[in-house]
Coordinates of C-alpha atoms in Angstrom, one line a residue:
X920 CA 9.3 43.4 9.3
X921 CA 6.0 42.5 10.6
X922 CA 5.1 41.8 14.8
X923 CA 2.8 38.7 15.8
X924 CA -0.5 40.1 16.5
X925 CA -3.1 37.8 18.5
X926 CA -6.4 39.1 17.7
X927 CA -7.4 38.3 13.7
X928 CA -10.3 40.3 14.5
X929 CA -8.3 43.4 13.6
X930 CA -7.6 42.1 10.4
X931 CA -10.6 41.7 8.6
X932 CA -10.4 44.6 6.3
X933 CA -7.5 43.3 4.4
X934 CA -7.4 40.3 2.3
X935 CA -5.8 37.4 3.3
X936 CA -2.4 38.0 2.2
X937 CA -2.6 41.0 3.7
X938 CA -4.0 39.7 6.8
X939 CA -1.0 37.2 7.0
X940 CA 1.6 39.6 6.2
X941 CA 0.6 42.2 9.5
X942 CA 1.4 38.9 12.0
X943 CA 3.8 36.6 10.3
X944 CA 7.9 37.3 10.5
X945 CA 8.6 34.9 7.2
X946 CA 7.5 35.1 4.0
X947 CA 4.2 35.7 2.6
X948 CA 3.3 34.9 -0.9
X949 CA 0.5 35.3 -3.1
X950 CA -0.6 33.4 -6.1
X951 CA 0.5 34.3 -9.4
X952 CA 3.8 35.2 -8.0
X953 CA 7.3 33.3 -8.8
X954 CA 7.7 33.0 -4.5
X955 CA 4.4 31.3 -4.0
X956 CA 5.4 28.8 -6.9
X957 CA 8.8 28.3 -5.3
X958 CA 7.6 27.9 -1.7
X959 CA 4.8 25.7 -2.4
X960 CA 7.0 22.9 -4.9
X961 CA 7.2 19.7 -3.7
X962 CA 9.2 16.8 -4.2
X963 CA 6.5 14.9 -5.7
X964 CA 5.8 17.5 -8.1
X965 CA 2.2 15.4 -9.3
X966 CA 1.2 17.2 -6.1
X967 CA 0.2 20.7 -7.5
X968 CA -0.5 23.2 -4.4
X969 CA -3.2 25.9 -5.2
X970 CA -3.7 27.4 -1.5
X971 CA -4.9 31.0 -1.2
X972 CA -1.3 32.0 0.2
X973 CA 2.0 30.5 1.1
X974 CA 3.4 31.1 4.5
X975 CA 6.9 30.7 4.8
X976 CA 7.5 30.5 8.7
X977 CA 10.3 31.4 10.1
X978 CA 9.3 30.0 13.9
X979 CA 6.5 28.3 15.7
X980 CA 4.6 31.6 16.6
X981 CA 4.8 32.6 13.0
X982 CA 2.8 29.3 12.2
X983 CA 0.9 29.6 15.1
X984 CA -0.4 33.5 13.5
X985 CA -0.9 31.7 10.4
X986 CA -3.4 28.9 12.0
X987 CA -4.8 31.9 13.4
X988 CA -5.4 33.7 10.3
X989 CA -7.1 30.6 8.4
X990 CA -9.7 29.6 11.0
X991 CA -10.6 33.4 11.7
X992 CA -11.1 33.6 7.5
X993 CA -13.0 30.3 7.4
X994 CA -9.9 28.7 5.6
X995 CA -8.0 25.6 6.4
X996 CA -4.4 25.0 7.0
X997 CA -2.4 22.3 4.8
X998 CA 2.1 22.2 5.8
X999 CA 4.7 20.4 4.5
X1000 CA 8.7 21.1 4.3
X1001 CA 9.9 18.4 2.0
X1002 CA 6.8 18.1 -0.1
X1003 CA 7.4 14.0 -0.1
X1004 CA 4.1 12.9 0.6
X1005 CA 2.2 16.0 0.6
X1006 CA -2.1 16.4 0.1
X1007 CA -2.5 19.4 -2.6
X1008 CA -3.7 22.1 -1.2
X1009 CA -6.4 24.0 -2.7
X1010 CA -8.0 27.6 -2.8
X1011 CA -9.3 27.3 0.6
X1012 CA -6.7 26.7 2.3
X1013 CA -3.4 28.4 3.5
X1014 CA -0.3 26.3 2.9
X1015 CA 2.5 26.6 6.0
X1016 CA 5.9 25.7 4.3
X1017 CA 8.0 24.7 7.8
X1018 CA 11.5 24.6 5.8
X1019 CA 12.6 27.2 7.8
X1020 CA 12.2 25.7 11.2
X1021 CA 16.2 24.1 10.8
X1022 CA 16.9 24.1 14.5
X1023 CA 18.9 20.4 15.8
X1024 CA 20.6 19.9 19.4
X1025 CA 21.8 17.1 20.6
X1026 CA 21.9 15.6 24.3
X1027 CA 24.7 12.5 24.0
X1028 CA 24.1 12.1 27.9
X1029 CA 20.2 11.8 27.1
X1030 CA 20.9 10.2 23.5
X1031 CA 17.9 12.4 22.3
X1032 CA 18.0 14.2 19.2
X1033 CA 15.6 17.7 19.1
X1034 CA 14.6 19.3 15.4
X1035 CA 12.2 21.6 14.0
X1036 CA 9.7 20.6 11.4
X1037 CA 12.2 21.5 8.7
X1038 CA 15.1 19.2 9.2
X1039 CA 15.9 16.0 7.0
X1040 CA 17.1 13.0 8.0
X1041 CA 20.3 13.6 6.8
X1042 CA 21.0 16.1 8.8
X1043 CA 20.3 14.4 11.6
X1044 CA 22.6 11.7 10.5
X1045 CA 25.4 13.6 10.0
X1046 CA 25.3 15.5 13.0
X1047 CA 25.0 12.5 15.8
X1048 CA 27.2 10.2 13.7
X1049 CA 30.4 11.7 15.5
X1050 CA 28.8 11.1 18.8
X1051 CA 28.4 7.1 17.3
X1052 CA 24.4 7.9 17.8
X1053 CA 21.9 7.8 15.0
X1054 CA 17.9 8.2 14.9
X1055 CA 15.1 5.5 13.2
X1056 CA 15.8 7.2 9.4
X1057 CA 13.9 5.7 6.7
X1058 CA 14.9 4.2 3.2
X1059 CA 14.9 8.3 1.9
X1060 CA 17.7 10.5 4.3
X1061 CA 16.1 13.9 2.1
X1062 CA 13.1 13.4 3.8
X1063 CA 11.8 15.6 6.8
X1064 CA 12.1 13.9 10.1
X1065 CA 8.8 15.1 11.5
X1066 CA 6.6 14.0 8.4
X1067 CA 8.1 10.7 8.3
X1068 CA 7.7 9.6 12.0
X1069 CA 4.5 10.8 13.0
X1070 CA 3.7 9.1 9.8
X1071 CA 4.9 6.2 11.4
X1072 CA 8.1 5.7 10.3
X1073 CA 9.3 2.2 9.0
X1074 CA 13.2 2.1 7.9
X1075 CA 15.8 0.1 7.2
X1076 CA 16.5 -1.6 10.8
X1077 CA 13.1 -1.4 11.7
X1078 CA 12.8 -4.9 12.6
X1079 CA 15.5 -4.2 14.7
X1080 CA 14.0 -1.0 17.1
X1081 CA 10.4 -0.6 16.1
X1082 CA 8.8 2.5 14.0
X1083 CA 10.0 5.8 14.3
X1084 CA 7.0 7.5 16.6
X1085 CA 7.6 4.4 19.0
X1086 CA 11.1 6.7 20.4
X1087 CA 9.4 10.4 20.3
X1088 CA 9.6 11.8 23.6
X1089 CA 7.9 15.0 23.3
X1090 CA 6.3 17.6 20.4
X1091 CA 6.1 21.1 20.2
X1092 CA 2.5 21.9 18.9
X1093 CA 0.4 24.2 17.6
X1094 CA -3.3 23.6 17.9
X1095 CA -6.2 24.2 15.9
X1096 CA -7.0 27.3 18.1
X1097 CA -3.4 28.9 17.4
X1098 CA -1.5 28.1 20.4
X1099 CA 1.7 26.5 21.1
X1100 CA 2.4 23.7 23.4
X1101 CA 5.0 21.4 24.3
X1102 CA 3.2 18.1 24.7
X1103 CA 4.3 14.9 25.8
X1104 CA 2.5 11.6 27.6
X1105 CA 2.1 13.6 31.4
X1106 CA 1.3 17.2 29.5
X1107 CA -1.7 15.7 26.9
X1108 CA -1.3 12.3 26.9
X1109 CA -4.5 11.8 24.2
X1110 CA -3.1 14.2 21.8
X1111 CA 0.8 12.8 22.4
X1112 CA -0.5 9.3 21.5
X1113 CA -2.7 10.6 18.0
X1114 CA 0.4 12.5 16.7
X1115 CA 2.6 10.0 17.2
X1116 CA 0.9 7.4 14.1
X1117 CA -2.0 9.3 13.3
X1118 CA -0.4 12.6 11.9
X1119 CA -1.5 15.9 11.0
X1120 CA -4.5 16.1 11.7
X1121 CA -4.1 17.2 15.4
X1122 CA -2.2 20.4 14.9
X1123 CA 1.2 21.1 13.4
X1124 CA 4.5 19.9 14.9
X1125 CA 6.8 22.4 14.9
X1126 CA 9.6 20.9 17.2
X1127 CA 10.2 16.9 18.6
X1128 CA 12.5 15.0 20.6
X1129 CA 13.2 11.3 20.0
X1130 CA 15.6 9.2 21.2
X1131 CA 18.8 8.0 19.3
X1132 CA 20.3 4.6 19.2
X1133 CA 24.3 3.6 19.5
X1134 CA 24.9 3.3 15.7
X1135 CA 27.8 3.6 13.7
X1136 CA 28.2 1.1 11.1
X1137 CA 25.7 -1.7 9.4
X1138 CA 26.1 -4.5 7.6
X1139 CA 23.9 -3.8 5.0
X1140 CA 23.6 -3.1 1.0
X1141 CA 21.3 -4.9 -1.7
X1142 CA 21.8 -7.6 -4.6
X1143 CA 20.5 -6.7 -7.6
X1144 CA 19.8 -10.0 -9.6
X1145 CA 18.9 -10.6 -13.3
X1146 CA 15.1 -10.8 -13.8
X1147 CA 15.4 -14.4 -15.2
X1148 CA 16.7 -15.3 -11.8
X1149 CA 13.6 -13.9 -10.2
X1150 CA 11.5 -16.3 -9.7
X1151 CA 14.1 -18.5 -7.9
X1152 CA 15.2 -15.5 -5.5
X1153 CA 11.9 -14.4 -4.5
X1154 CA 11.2 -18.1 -3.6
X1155 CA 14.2 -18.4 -1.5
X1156 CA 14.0 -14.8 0.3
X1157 CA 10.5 -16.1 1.5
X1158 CA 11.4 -19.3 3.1
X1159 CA 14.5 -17.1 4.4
X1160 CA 13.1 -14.3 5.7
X1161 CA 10.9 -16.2 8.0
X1162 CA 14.5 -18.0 9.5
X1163 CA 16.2 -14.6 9.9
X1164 CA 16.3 -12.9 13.4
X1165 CA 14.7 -9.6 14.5
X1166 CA 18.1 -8.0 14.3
X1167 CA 17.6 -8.2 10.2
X1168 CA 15.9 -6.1 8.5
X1169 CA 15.0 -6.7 4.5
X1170 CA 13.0 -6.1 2.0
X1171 CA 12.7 -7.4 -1.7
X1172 CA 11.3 -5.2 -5.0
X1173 CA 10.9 -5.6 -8.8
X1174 CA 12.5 -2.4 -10.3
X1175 CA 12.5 -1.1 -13.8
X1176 CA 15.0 1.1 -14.3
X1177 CA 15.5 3.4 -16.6
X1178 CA 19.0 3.8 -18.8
X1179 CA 20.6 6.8 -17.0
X1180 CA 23.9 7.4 -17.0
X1181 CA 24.0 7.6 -13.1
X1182 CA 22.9 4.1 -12.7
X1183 CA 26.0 1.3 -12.8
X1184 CA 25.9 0.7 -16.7
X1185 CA 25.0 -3.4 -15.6
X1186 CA 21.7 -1.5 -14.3
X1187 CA 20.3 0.8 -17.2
X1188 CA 17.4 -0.1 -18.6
X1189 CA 17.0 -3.3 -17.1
X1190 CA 13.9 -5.2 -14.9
X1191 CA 15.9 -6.1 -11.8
X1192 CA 15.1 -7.9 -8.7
X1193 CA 16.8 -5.9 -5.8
X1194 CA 17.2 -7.2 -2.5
X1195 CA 17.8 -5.3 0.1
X1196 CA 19.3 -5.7 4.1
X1197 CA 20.4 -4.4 6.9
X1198 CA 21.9 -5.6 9.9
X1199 CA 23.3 -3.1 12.9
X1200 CA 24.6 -6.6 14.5
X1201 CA 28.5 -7.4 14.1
X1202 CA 28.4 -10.5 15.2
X1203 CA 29.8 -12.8 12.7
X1204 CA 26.5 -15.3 12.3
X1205 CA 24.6 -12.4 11.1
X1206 CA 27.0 -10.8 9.3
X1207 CA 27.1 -13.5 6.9
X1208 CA 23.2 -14.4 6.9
X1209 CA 22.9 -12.6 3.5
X1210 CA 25.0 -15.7 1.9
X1211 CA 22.1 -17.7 1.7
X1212 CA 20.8 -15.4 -0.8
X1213 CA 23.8 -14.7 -2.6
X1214 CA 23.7 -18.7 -3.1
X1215 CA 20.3 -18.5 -4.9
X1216 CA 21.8 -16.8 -8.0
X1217 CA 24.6 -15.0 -9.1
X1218 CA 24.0 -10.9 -8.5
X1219 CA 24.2 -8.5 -11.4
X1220 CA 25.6 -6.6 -8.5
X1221 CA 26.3 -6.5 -4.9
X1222 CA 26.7 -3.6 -2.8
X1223 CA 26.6 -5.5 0.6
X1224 CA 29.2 -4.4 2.7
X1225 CA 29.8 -2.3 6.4
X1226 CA 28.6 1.3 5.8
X1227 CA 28.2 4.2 8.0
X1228 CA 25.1 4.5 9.3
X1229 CA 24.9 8.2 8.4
X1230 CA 25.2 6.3 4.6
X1231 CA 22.5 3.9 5.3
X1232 CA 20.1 6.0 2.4
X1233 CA 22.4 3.6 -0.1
X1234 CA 20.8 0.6 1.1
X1235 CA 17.1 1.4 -1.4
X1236 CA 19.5 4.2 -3.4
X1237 CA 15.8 5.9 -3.1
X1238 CA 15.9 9.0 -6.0
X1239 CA 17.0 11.8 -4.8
X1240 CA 15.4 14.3 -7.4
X1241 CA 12.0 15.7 -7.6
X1242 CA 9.6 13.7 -9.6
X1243 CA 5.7 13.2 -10.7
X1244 CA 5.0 10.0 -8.9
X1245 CA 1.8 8.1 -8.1
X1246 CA 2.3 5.5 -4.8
X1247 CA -0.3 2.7 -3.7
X1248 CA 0.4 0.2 -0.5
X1249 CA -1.4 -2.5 1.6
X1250 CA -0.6 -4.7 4.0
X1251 CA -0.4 -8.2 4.1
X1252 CA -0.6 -11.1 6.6
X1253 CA 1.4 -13.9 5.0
X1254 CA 3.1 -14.9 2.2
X1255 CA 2.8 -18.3 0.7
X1256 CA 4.3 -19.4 -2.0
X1257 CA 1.3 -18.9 -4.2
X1258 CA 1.5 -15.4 -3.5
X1259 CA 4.7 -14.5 -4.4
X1260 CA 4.3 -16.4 -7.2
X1261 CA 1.6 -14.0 -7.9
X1262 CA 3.0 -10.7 -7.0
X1263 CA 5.8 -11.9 -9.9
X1264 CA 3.7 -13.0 -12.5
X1265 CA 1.7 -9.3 -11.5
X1266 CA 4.5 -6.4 -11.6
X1267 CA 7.3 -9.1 -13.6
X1268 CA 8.0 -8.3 -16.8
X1269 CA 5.4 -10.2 -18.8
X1270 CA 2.9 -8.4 -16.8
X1271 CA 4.3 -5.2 -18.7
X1272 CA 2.6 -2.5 -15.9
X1273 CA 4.2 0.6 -16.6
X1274 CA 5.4 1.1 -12.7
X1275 CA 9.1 1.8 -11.5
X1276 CA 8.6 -0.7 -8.0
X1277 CA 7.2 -3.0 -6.5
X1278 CA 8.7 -3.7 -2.9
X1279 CA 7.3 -6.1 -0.5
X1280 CA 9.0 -5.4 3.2
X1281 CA 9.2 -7.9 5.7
X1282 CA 7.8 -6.8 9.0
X1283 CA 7.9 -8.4 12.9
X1284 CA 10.1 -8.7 15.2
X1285 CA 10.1 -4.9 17.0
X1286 CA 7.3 -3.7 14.5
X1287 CA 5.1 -6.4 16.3
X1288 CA 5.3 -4.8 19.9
X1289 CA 3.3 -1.8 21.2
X1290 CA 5.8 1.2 21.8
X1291 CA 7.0 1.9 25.6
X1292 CA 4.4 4.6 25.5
X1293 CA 1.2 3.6 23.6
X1294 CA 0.5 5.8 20.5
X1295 CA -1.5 5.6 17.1
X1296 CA 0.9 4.0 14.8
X1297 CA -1.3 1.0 12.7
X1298 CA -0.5 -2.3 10.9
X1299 CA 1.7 -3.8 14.1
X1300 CA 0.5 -7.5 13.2
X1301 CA 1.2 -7.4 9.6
X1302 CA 3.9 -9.8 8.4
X1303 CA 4.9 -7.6 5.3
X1304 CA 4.2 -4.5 3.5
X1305 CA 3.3 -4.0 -0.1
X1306 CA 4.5 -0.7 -1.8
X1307 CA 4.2 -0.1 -5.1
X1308 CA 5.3 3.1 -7.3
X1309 CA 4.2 4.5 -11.1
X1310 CA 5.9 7.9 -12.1
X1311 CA 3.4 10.2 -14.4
X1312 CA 4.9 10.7 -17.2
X1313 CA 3.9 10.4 -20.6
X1314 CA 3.2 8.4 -22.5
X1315 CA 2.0 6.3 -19.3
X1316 CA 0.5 8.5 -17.2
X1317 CA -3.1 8.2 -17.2
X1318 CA -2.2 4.5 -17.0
X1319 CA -0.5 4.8 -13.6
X1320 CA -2.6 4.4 -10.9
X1321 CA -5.0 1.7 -12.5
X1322 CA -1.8 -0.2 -12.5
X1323 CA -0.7 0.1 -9.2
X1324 CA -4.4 -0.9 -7.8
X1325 CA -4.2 -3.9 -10.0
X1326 CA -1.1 -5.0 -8.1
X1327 CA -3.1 -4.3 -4.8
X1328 CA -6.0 -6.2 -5.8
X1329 CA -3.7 -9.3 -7.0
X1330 CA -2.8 -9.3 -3.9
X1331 CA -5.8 -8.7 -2.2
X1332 CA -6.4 -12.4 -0.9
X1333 CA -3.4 -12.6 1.5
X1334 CA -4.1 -9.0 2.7
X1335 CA -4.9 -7.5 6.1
X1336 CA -7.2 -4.9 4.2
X1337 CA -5.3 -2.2 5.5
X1338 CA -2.4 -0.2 4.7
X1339 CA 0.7 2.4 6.9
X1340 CA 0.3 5.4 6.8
X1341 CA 3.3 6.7 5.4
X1342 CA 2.7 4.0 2.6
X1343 CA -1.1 4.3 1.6
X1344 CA -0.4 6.5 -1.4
X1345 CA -3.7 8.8 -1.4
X1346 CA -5.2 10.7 1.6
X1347 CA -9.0 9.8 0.2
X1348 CA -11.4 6.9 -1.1
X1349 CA -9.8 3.2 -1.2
X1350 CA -5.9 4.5 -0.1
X1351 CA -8.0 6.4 3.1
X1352 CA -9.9 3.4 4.0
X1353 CA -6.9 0.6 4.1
X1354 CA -5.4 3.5 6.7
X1355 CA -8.5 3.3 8.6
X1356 CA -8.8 -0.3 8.8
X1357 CA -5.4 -0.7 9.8
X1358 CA -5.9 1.2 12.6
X1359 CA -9.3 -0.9 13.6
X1360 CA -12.6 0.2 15.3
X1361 CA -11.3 0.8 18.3
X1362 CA -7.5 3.2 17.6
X1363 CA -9.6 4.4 14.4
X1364 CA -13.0 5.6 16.7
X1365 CA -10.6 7.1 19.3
X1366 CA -8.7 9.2 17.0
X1367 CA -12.1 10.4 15.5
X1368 CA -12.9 12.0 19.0
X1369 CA -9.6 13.0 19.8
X1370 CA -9.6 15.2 16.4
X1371 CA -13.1 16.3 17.3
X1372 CA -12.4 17.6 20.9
X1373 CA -8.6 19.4 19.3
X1374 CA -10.2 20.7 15.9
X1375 CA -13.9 21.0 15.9
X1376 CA -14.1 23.2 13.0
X1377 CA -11.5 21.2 10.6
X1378 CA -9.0 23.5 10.4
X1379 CA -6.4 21.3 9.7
X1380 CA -8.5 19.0 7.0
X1381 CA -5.8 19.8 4.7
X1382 CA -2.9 18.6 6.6
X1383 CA -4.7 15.4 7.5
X1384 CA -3.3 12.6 5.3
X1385 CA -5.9 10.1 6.3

């Protein structure tokens, strides 16, 4: 077993494996060997990793030695532990796999929740549901906490309490130059506020704290209507969804699904309209909001009922197993009837785009307000989000991602040019720049010189998803 070892100069004789193995605890893995392939999979698997060594950290100080390793070897550092969104990394780079870092306490007093960069969602949601607590989750509960909020973080009740980075109380860190910190908006408050929305790029989070909300059971589910019915239902959830109050959280997608066995057998193979909603409020008037939807059509199916919270991953019924996917999203800042007419007649059937969703998400209400303590999250005065999702397969594959842009420039006139984050779908070119005009001049300069003062030398320009 290997001891952390604090100056790299020592190890410049060996390669970089080498190098890695003398101060990392975890595992170390070279190319060409079955543990880098294992430890460097991702859940997206159209995300092929090609770094020059996978470090499998068992702690923060064994990520902090590997940060160390890459800038003293002129290498950058990409991470991910779920592999849901993640940038490929390539030869020149060393590729921290956080998986490991599984640690989750609870404070019911302080309703705070505190995990390392390896725990999921679900996790999380199993563990405070007996204390009738729960965190901001997103529409996928196998998806790594850390990732998804300081991506942002946009869920099912997000209408409700805001994004996911707007509750964060404090990060553990490690910095470009290979130290640890525990940061929060009285230790660093610049670099607190550019984690917290702008991701990656300003060192790896190892550890955070958020707050957790008193939630046990939602009113909440989908319909799932016949495509014939479309038209009519997408009509109606606009004109509704502007009536609805903040406590209702919803979104509306064009799905083609495909005729697994898994699926309810009224399901397979079909073009379906799927609308989905959420409400944490018992109250009886919004409780039985969702009938004026169920009064637009009749439902293939309905799954609206009270769940668990901890169950709330039901709600989308996101895939749970590893695929090749391709994503694109935008923003927009209305929604007339002429463009939801528009964004049918684009991903409907006639259209024939070989895509698996389209999903437009209503925003406001909580989303619209700046977080109790300011950070870097974009897109606040967007009315909805676009989201739209190919999987690259063949025959379709090379087809993919022209199709998905063709949905974003159909939409293009009732846009706000930019895009979240967590929904841009590329970390480069067109996807890059909708991030950075979501953010603005002003969020987009500062983040610039806030990445510039914390990592001069771009060590982390492979774990920066903008």
């Amino acid at each position: 077993m290997s001891t952390h070892i604090d100056d790299p100069q020592a190890l410049r004789p060996h390669s970089v494996v080498e190098r890695l193995r003398l101060v990392v605890a975890g595992e170390v893995h070279a190319p060409g060997t079955g543990g880098y392939d294992l430890a460097s999979a991702t859940f997206n698997v159209a995300t092929e990793h090609h770094p020059a060594a996978v470090v499998v950290a068992a702690d923060a100080a064994d990520v902090a030695a590997a940060v160390r390793v890459a800038a003293a070897s002129g290498l950058t550092v990409a991470v991910q532990a779920t592999g849901h969104g993640a940038m490929a990394a390539k030869s020149d780079a060393i590729l921290i796999n956080t998986s490991r870092l599984s640690t989750l306490s609870i404070d019911v007093a302080a309703r705070t929740a505190t995990v390392g960069a390896g725990v999921r969602w679900q996790k999380v949601l199993d563990a405070t549901s007996p204390f009738g607590l729960g965190g901001l989750c997103g529409s996928a509960p196998d998806a790594g906490v850390v990732g998804y909020t300081i991506g942002g973080g946009m869920g099912p009740i997000a209408r409700t309490y805001g994004f996911a980075a707007d509750h964060v109380v404090e990060l553990e860190v490690v910095s470009a130059d290979g130290s640890i910190s525990r940061v929060d908006e009285s230790t660093d408050p610049d670099l607190f506020w550019a984690i917290r929305g702008g991701g990656a790029a300003f060192g790896i989070v190892t550890e955070m704290t958020f707050r957790l909300f008193p939630l046990t059971t939602l009113h909440a589910g989908g319909l799932f209507f016949d495509i014939v019915d479309a038209p009519r239902v997408l009509r109606g959830w606009r004109e509704w969804v502007h009536m609805i109050p903040e406590s209702v959280s919803t979104s509306v997608a064009v799905l083609n699904l495909p005729p697994l066995p898994d699926l309810p057998e009224v399901l397979r193979g079909r073009t379906v309209l799927h609308v989905r909603y959420a409400t944490a409020d018992r109250r009886d008037e919004y409780t039985s909001i969702i009938g004026a939807i169920r009064a637009l059509a009749t439902p293939l199916l309905d799954t609206v009922t009270d769940i668990h919270y901890a169950d709330l991953g039901a709600i989308h019924a996101d895939p749970t197993d590893p695929m090749p996917v391709s994503e694109r999203g935008m923003l927009l800042a209305e929604l007339p009837v002429e463009a939801i007419d528009t964004f049918f007649a684009t991903v409907g059937p006639d259209a024939e785009l070989p895509i698996i969703m389209a999903e437009i998400r209503a925003m406001g209400g909580a989303l619209a307000r700046d977080a109790e303590t300011p950070n870097a999250v974009a897109g606040r005065t967007a009315a909805f989000a676009l989201f739209t999702l190919g999987m690259n397969v063949p025959p379709i594959a090379d087809a993919v991602v022209g199709a998905l842009d063709s949905i974003l420039a159909a939409m293009a006139p009732w846009g706000t040019g930019g895009s979240l984050l967590n929904f841009a779908g590329g970390v480069t070119d067109e996807p890059a720049r909708r991030v950075h005009s979501a953010w603005g001049v002003e969020k987009y300069t500062r983040l610039r010189e806030i990445r510039e003062q914390v990592d001069p030398k771009g060590v982390f320009a492979a774990a920066a998803r903008w």
